[in-house]
XYZ file of C-alpha atoms in Angstrom:
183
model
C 109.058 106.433 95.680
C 106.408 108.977 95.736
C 105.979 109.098 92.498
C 105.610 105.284 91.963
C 103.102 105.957 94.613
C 101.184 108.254 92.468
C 101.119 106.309 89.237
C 99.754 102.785 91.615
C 97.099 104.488 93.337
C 96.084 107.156 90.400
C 96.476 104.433 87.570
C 93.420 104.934 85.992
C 93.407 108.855 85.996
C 96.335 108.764 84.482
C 95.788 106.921 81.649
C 92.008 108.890 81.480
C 89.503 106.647 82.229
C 88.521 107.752 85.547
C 87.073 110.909 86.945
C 89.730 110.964 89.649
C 91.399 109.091 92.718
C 92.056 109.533 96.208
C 94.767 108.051 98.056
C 96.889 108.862 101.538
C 100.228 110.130 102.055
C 102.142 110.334 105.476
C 104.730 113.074 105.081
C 105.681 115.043 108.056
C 107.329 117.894 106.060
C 104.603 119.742 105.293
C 107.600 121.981 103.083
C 108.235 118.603 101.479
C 104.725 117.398 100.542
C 103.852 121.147 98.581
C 107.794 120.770 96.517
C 105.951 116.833 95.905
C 102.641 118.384 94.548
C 104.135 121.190 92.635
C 105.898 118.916 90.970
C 103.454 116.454 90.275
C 100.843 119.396 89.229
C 104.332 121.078 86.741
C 104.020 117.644 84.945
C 100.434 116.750 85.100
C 98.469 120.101 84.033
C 99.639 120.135 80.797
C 97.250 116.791 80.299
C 94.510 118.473 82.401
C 95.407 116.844 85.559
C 95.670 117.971 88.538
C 95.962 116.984 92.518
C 95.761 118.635 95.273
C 95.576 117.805 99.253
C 91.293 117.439 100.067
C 92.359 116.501 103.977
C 95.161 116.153 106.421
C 93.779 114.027 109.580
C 95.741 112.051 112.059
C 99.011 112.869 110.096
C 98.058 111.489 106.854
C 97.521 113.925 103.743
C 94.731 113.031 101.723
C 95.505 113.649 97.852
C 92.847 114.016 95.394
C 94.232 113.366 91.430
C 91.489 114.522 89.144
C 91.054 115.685 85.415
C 89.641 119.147 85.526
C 87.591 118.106 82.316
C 85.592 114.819 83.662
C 85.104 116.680 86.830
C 83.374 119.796 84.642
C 81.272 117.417 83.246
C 79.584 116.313 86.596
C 77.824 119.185 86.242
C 75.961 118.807 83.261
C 74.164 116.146 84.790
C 71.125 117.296 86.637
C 71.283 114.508 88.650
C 74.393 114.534 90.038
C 73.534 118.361 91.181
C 70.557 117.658 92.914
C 72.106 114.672 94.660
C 75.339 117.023 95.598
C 72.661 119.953 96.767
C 71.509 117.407 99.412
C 75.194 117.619 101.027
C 75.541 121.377 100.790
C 77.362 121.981 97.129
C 75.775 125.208 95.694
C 77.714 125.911 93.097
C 78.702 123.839 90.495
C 81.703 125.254 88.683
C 84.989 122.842 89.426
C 86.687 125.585 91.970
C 83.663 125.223 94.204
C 82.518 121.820 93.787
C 86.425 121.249 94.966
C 85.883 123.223 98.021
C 82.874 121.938 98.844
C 84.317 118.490 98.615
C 87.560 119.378 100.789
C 85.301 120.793 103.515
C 83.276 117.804 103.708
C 86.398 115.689 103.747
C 87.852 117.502 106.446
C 84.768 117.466 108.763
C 83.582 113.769 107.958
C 84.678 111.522 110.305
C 85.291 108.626 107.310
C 84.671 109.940 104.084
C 81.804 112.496 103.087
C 78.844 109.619 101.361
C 79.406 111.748 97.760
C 83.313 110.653 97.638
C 81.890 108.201 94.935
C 80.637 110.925 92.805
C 84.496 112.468 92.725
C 86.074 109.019 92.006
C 83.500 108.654 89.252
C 81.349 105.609 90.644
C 77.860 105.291 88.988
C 75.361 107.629 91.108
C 72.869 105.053 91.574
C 75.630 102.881 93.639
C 76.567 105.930 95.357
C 72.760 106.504 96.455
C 72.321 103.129 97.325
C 75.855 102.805 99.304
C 74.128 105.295 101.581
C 70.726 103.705 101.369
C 72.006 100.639 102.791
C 74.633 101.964 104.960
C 76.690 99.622 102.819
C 75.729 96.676 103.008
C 73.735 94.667 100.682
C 75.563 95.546 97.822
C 75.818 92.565 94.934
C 79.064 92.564 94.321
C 82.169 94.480 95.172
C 84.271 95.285 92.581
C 86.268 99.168 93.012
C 83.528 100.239 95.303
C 80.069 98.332 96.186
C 77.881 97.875 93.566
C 73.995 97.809 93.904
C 73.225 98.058 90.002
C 75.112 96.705 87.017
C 77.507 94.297 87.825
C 78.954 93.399 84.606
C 79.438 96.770 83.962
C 81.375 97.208 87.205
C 83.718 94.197 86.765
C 84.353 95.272 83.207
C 85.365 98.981 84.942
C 87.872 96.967 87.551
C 89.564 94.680 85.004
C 89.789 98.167 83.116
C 91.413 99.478 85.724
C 93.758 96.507 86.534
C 94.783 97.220 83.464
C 95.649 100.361 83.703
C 97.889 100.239 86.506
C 99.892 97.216 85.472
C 100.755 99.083 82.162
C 101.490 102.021 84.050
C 103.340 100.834 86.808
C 105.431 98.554 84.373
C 105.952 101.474 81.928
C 106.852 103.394 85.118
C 109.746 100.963 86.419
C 111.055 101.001 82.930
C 111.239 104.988 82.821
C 108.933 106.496 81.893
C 108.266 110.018 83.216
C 105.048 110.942 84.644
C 104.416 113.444 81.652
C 104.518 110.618 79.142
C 102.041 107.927 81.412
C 99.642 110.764 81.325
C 97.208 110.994 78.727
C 95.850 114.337 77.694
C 92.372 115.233 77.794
């Protein structure tokens, strides 16, 4: 169950074509949910993915799914570092950025504004998101979109995709190692 869990919410990831994905768990057995991740990580590595807990609030484990590679390349972009200076990220080597982001998660009473930014959501519709406290977006597609719609809608149907071929593939047995494609 877990894992089906894992391949619905982290779909896209998975199969590459997204930065990351976040997504709740509500274990009690704290014992349980590291044997869960270790498992997951044993399988997903290999491919250059990886997920780890970000937050634990109210009972509910927040896991972020990433590829190490797409989240290295954040930091190429100047852009994306200045923006991620204004919320306190000094460093922008993937063990810090991470830590950065896990702090903000667990002191944010929602989510920390650059969430986006991990998930792999244009900046511009990050910055505006906040601009507008989010509201007048133009359409809403995986997250609120202030800029290029087309190119959003595209992205979600990519998505959609994604997870039915996964989830499908999934039911019919496929392991986790072979959904996963390498980076």
């Amino acid at each position: 169950m877990l894992d089906s869990c894992l391949v619905r919410q982290c779909a896209p990831t998975l199969a590459g074509v997204k930065v990351g994905s976040l997504f709740c768990l509500e274990i009690a057995d704290g014992v349980l949910l590291c044997n869960v991740l270790a498992r997951w990580n044993r399988a997903l590595n290999p491919k250059g993915v990886f997920a780890q807990v970000v937050a634990e609030k109210r009972g509910r484990s927040f896991i972020y799914v990433y590829r190490y590679s797409a989240l290295e390349s954040l930091k190429e972009s100047q852009e994306i570092k200045s923006f991620l200076k204004g919320f306190g990220y000094g460093s922008f080597d993937v063990e810090s950025m991470l830590k950065n982001f896990q702090r903000r998660m667990n002191v944010s009473v929602c989510f920390p504004h650059e969430v986006g930014i991990f998930l792999g959501y244009p900046l511009e519709d990050v910055r505006d998101f906040i601009v507008h406290g989010g509201k007048n977006y133009k359409q809403i597609g995986c997250w609120k979109v202030y800029h290029d719609v087309s190119n959003c809608m595209h992205i979600s149907e990519v998505y959609k995709k994604c997870k039915k071929v996964l989830c499908d593939q999934f039911e019919q047995g496929v392991t986790l190692e072979r959904l996963t494609v390498a980076s």
